[in-house]
CSV table of C-alpha atoms in Angstrom, one decimal:
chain,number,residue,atom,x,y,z
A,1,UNK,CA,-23.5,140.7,136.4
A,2,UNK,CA,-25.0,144.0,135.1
A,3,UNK,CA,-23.5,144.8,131.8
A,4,UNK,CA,-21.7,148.1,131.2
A,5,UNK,CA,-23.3,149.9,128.3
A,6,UNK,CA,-21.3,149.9,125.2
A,7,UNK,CA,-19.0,152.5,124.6
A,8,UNK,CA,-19.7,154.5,121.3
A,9,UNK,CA,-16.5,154.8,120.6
A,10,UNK,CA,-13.8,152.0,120.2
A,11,UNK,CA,-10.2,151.2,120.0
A,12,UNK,CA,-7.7,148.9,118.7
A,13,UNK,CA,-5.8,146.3,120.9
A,14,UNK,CA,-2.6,147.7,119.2
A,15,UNK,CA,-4.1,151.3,120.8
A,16,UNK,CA,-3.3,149.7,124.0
A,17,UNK,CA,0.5,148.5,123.5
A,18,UNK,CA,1.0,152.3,122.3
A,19,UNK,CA,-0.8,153.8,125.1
A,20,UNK,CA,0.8,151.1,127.9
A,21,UNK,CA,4.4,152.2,126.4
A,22,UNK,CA,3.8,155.6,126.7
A,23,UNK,CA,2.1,155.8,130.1
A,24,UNK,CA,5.5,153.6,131.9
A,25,UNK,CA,7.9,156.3,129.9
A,26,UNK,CA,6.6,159.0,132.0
A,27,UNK,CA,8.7,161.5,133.7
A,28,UNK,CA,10.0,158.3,135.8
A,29,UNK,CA,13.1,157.5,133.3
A,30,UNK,CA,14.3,161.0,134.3
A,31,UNK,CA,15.5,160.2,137.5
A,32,UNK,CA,14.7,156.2,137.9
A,33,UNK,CA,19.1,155.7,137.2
A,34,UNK,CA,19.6,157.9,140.1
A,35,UNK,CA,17.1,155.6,142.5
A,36,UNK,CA,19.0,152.5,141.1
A,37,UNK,CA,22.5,154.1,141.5
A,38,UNK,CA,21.2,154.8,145.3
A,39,UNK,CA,21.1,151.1,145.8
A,40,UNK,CA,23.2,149.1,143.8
A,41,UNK,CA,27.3,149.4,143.0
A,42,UNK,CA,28.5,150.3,139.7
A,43,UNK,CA,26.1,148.8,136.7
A,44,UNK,CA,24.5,146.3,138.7
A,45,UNK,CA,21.2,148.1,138.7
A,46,UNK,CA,20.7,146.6,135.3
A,47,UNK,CA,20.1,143.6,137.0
A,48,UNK,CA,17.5,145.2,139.5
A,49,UNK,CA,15.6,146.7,136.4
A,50,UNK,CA,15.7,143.1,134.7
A,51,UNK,CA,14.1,141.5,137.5
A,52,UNK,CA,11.9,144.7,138.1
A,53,UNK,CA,10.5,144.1,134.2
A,54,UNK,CA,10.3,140.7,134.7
A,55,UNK,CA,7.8,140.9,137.0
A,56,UNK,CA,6.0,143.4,135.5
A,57,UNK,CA,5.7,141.8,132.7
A,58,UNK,CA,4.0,138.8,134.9
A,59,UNK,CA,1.5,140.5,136.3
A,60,UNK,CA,0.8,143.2,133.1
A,61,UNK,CA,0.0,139.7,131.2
A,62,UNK,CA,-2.4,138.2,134.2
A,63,UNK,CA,-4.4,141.8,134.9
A,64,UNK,CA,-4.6,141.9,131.1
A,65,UNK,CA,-6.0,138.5,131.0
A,66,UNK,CA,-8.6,138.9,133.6
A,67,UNK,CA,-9.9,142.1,132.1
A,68,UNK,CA,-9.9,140.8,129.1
A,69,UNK,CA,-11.8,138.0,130.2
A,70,UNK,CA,-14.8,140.5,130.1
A,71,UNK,CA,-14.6,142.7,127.1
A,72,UNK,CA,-16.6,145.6,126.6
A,73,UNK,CA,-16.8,146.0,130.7
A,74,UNK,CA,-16.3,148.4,132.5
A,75,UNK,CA,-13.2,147.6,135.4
A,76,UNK,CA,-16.4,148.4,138.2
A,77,UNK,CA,-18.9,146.0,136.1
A,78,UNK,CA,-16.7,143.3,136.0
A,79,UNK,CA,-14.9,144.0,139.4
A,80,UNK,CA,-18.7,143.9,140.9
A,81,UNK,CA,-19.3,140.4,139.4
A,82,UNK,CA,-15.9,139.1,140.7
A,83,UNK,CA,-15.8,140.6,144.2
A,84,UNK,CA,-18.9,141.9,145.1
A,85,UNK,CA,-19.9,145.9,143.9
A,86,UNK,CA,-19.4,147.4,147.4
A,87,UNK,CA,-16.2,146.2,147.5
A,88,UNK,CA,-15.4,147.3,143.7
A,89,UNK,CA,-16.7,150.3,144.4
A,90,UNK,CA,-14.4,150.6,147.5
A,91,UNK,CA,-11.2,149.6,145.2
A,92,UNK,CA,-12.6,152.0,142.3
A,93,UNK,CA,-12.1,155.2,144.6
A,94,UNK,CA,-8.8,153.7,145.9
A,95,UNK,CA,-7.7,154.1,142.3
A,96,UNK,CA,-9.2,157.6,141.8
A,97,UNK,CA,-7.3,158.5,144.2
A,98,UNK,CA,-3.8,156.7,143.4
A,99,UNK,CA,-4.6,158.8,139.8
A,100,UNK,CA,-5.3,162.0,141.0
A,101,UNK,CA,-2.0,161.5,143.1
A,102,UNK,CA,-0.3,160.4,139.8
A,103,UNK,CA,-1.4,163.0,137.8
A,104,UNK,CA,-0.6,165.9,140.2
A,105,UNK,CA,3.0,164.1,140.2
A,106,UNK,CA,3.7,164.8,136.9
A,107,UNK,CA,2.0,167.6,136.6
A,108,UNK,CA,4.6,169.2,139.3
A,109,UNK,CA,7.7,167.3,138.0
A,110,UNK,CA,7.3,168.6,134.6
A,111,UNK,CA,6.7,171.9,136.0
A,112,UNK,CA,9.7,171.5,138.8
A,113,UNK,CA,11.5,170.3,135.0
A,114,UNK,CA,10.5,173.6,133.3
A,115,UNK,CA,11.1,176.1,136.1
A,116,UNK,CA,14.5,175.0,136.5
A,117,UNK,CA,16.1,174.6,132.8
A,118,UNK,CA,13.7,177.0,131.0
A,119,UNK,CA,11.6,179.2,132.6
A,120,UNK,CA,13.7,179.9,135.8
A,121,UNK,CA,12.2,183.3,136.0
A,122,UNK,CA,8.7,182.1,135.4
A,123,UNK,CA,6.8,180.9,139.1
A,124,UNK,CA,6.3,177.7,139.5
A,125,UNK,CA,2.6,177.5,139.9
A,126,UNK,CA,2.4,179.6,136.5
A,127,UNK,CA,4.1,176.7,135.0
A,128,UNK,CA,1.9,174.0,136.5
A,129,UNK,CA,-1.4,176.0,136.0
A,130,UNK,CA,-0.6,176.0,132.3
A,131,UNK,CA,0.4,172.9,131.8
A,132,UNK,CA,-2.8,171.8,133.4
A,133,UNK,CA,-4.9,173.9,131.6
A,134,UNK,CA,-3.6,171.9,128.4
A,135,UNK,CA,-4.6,168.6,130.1
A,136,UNK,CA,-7.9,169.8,131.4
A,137,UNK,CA,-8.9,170.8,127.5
A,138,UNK,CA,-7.3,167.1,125.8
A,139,UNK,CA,-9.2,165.4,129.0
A,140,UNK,CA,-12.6,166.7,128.1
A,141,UNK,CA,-13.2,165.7,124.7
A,142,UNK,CA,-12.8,161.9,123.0
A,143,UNK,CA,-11.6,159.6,124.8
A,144,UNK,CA,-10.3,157.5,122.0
A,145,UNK,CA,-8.6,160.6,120.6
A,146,UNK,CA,-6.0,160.4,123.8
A,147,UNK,CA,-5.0,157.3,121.7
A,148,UNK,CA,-4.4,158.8,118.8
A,149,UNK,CA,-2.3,161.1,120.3
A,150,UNK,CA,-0.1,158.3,122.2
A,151,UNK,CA,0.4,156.9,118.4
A,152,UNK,CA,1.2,160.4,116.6
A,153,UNK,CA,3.6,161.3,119.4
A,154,UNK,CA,5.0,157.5,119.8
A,155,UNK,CA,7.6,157.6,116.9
A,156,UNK,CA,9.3,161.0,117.9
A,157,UNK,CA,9.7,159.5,121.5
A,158,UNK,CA,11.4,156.2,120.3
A,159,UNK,CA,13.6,158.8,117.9
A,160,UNK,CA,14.6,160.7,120.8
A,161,UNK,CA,15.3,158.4,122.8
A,162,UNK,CA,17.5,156.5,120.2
A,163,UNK,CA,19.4,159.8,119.4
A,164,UNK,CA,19.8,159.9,123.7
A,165,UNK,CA,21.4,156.5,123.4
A,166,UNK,CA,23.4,156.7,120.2
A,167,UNK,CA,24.9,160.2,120.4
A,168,UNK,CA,27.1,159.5,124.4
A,169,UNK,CA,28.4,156.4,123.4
A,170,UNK,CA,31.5,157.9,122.3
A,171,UNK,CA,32.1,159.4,126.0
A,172,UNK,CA,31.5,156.0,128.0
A,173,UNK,CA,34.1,154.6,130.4
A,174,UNK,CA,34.3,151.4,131.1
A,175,UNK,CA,36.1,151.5,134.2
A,176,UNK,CA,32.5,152.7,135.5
A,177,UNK,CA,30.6,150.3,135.0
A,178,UNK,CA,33.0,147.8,136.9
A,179,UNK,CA,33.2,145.9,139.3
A,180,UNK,CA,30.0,143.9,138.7
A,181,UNK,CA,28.0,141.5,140.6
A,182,UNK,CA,28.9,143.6,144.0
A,183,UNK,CA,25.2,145.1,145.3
A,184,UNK,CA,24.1,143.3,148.1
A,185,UNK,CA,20.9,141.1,148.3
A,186,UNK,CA,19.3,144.5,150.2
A,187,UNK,CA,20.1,146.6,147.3
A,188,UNK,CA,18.8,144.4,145.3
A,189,UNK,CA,15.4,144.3,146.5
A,190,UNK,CA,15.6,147.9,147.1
A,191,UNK,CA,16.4,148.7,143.6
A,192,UNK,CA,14.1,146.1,142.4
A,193,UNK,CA,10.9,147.6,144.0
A,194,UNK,CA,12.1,151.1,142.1
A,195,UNK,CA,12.4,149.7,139.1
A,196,UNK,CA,9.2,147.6,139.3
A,197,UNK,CA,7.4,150.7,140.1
A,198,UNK,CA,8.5,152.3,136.7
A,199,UNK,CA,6.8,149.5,134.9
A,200,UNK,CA,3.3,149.9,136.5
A,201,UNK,CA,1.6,152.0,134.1
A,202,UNK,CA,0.4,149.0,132.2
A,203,UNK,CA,-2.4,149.1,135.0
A,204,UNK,CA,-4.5,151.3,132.6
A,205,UNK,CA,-5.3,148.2,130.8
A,206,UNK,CA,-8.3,147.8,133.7
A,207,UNK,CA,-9.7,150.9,133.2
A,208,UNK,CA,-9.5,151.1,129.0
A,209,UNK,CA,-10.6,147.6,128.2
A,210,UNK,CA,-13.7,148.7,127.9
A,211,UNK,CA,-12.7,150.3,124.7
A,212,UNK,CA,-11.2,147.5,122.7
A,213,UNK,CA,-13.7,146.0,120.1
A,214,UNK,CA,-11.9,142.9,120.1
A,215,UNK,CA,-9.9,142.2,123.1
A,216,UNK,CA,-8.6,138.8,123.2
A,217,UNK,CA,-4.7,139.9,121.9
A,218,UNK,CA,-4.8,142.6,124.7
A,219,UNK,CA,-2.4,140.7,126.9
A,220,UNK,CA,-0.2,140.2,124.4
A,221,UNK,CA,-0.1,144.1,123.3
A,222,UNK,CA,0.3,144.7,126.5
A,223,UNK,CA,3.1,143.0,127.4
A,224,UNK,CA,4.5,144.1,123.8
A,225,UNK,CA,3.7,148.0,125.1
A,226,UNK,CA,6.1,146.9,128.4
A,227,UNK,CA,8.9,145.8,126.4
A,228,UNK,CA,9.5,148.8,124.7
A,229,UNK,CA,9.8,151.2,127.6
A,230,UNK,CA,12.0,147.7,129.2
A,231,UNK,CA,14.8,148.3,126.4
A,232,UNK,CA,15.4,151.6,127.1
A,233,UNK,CA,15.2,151.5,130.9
A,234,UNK,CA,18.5,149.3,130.8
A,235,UNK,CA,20.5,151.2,128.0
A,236,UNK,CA,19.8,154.4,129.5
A,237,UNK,CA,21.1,153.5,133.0
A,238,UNK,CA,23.8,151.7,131.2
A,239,UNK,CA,24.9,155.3,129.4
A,240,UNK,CA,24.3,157.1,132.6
A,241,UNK,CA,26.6,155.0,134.9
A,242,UNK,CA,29.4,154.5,131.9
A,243,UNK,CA,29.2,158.5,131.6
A,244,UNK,CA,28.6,160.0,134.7
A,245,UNK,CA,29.5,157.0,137.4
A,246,UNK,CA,27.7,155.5,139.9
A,247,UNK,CA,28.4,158.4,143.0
A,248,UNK,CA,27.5,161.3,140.5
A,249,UNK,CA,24.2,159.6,138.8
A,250,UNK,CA,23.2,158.7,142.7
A,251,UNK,CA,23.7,162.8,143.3
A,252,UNK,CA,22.0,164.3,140.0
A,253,UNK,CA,18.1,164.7,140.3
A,254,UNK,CA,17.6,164.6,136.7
A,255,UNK,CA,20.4,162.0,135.5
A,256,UNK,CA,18.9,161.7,132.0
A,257,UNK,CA,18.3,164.9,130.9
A,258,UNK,CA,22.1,166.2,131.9
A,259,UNK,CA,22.6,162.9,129.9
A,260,UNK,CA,21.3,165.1,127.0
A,261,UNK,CA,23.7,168.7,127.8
A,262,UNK,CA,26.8,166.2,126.6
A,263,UNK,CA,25.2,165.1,123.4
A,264,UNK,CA,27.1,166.1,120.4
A,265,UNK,CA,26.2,165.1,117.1
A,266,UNK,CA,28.8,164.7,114.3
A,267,UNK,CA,29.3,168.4,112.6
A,268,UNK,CA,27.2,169.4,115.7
A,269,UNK,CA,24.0,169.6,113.5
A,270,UNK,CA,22.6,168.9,116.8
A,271,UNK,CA,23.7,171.7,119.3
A,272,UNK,CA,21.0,171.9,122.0
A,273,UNK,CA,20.0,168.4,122.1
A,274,UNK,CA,18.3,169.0,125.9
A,275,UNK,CA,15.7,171.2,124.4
A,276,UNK,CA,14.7,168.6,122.0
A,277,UNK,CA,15.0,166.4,124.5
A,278,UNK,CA,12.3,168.5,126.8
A,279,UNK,CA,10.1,168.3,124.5
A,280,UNK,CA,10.1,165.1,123.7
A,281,UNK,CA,9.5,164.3,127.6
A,282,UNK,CA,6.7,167.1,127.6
A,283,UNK,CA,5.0,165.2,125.1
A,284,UNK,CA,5.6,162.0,127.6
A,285,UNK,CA,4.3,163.4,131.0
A,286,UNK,CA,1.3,165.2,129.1
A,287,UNK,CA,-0.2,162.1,127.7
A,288,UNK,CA,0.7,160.0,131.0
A,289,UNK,CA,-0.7,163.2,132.9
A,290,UNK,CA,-3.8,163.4,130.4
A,291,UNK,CA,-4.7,159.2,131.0
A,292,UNK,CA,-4.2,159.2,134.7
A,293,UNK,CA,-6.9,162.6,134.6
A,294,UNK,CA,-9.4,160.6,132.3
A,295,UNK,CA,-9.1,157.6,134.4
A,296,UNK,CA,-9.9,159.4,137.3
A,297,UNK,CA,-13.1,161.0,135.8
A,298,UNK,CA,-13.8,157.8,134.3
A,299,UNK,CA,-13.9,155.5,137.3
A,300,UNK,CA,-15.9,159.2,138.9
A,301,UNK,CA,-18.2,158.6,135.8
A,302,UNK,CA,-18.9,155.0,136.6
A,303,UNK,CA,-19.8,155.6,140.2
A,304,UNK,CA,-21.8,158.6,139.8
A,305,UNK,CA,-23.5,157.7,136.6
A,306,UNK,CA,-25.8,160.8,136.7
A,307,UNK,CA,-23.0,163.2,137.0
A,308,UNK,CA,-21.5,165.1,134.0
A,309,UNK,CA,-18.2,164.6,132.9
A,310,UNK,CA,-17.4,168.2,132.4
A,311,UNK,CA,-18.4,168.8,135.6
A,312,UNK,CA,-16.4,166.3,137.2
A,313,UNK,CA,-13.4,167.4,135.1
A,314,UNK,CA,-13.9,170.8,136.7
A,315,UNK,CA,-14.3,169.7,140.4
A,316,UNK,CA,-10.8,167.2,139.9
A,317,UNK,CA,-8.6,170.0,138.2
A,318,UNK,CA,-8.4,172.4,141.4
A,319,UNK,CA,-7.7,169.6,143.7
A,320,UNK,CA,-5.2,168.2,141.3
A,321,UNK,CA,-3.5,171.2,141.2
A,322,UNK,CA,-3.4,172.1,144.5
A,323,UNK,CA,-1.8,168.5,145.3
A,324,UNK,CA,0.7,169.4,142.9
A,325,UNK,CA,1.3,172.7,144.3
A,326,UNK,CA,1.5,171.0,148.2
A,327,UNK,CA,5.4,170.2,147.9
A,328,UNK,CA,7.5,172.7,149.3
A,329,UNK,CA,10.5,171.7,147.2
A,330,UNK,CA,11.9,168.9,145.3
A,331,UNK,CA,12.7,167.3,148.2
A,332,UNK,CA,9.4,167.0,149.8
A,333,UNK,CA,8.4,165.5,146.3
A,334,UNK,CA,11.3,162.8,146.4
A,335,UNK,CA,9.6,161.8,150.0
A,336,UNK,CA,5.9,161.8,148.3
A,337,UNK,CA,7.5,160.0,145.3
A,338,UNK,CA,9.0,157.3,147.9
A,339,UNK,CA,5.8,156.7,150.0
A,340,UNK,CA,4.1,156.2,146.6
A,341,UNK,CA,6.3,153.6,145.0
A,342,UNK,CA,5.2,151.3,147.9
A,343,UNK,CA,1.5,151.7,148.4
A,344,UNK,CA,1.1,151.5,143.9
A,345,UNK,CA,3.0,148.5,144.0
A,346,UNK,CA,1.4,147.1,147.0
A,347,UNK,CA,-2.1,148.2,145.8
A,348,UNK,CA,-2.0,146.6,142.3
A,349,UNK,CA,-0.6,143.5,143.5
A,350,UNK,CA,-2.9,142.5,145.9
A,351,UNK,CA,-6.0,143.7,143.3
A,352,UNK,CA,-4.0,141.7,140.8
A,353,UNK,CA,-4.5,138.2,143.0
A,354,UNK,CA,-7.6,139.2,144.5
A,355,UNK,CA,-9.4,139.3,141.1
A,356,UNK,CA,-7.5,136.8,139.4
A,357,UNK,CA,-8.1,134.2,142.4
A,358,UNK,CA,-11.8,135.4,142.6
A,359,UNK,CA,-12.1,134.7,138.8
A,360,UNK,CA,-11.0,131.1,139.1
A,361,UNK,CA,-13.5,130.3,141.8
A,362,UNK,CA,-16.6,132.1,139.8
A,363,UNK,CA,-14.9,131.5,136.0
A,364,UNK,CA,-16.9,133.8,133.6
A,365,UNK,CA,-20.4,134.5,133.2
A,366,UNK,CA,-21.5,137.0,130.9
A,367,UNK,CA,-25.7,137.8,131.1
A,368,UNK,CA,-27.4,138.8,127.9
């Protein structure tokens, strides 16, 4: 196995449990209580995001584990040892593409987001083109500094989100969230592969191991950076069904951020909570945004080693934006979003085993 060259700038295992957290809290809570609510009854969906973390949490701690079974690698370097480097190549450009499509996603959600509580005057792609603009400038310099920015921004997210929680208790109902125990076994699995699809931005761990000095607590810090995102996934759909109900959390696009237009806070020191809120979840799609972008250029980087990384930054930012422009309307990005949930999942799965069964038979070997 050819190894990668060392990376002249490092980062922390804890780096990644703040960067794992962030990247699953993306723009997906928004409206992941209205896909549950489409397939379960009442507050079962709970259930559906337990089991949906559960096996998250699973495969986060086996992909972390083989990854950081060869630290300071590159995911193409080791991925070339394990299964062969035409066939890591071919999986490498599967996953530049799966981030370019996740990074487009955002980009148009948190523009869609924008356009239709603030800026409603403002055309869309004016919206998107500068919120891209942002992420083109974070993505071209450190690497390690998009780190740093998942740890500044991490304790204002966890406050916001705590304040989301805390504030609507007061207006709950608990004749919503009964009866329980009603979803059928379809609904189940339905809501299950939603809620499982939430969880799978720990798959950055493949693509950044490369930068932790010392990785042999990386599995743990990444199931750690799964946990937190875990909480908050079940209380929030808690809050929304005890609020809104089950029919009109199924029928509101964003569910948690008209969770925020009821917040009142005692003495209303607090009166427009949703614009805190917005920028809180801002903060959240840009750096989710930024690492799907830099992995992208990375993997680019690692294929094409003579090419620049400026350049490549410049030849993925039009694409990306026209991707994100594609959509029609909302709708036609619920259909995208749909299609996507399936071939991620799917995807990172069968990667998952591949690896992790090809490590097994080879174990290993690390050439000086």
């Amino acid at each position: 196995m050819t190894l990668y060259k060392e990376p002249k700038e490092f980062i922390n295992d804890k780096d990644i449990m703040f960067a794992v957290a962030s990247n699953i809290a993306s723009i997906t809570i928004l409206f992941l209580p209205r896909h549950i609510a489409e397939n379960t009854v009442s507050a079962d969906g709970w259930l559906t995001i337990l089991l949906g973390g559960l096996i998250a949490i699973v495969l986060a701690w086996f992909l972390a584990k083989i990854a950081s079974s060869f630290p300071n690698q590159s995911f193409l370097s080791f991925a070339s040892y394990l299964v062969s480097k035409p066939v890591a190549t071919m999986l490498s450009i599967v996953f530049i593409i799966q981030y370019i499509a996740i990074s487009s996603f955002q980009i148009r959600e948190i523009a869609t987001l924008s356009h239709e509580y603030l800026f409603d005057r403002t055309p869309l792609e004016v919206v998107c083109l500068a919120f891209i603009l942002v992420v083109i400038y974070a993505a071209s310099g450190s690497r390690a500094a998009i780190f740093r920015l998942n740890i500044l921004f991490f304790p204002f997210v966890i406050g916001g989100l705590l304040l989301l929680i805390f504030f609507p208790l007061g207006a709950m109902k608990l004749e919503n969230l009964l009866p329980i125990f009603e979803t059928d076994l379809k609904g189940i699995v339905q809501g299950t592969t939603s809620s499982l699809h939430a969880f799978l931005g720990f798959s950055i761990v493949l693509f950044y191991i490369s930068l932790v000095k010392k990785p042999q607590h990386t599995p743990k810090m990444t199931v750690l950076g799964i946990l937190w995102p875990f909480f908050f996934y079940i209380v929030i759909f808690i809050v929304c069904i005890g609020i809104f109900g089950n029919a009109t959390t199924n029928n509101l696009y964003y569910p948690v951020f008209e969770l925020s237009k009821i917040v009142s806070s005692p003495g209303n020191f607090i009166e427009r909570f949703d614009s805190i809120l917005f920028i809180i979840w801002t903060i959240i799609v840009f750096t989710t945004s930024l690492m799907a972008f830099d992995i992208a250029v990375l993997l680019l980087n690692l294929i094409f080693k003579n090419a620049n990384k400026q350049t490549i930054i410049f030849i993925l930012s039009p694409i990306i934006f026209f991707l994100a422009m594609l959509p029609k309307n909302y709708i036609e990005v619920n259909k995208i979003a749909n299609y996507m949930v399936y071939i991620e999942i799917g995807f990172l799965v069968f990667v998952t085993f591949l690896l992790g069964f090809m490590l097994l038979i080879k174990g290993v070997k690390m050439n000086d």
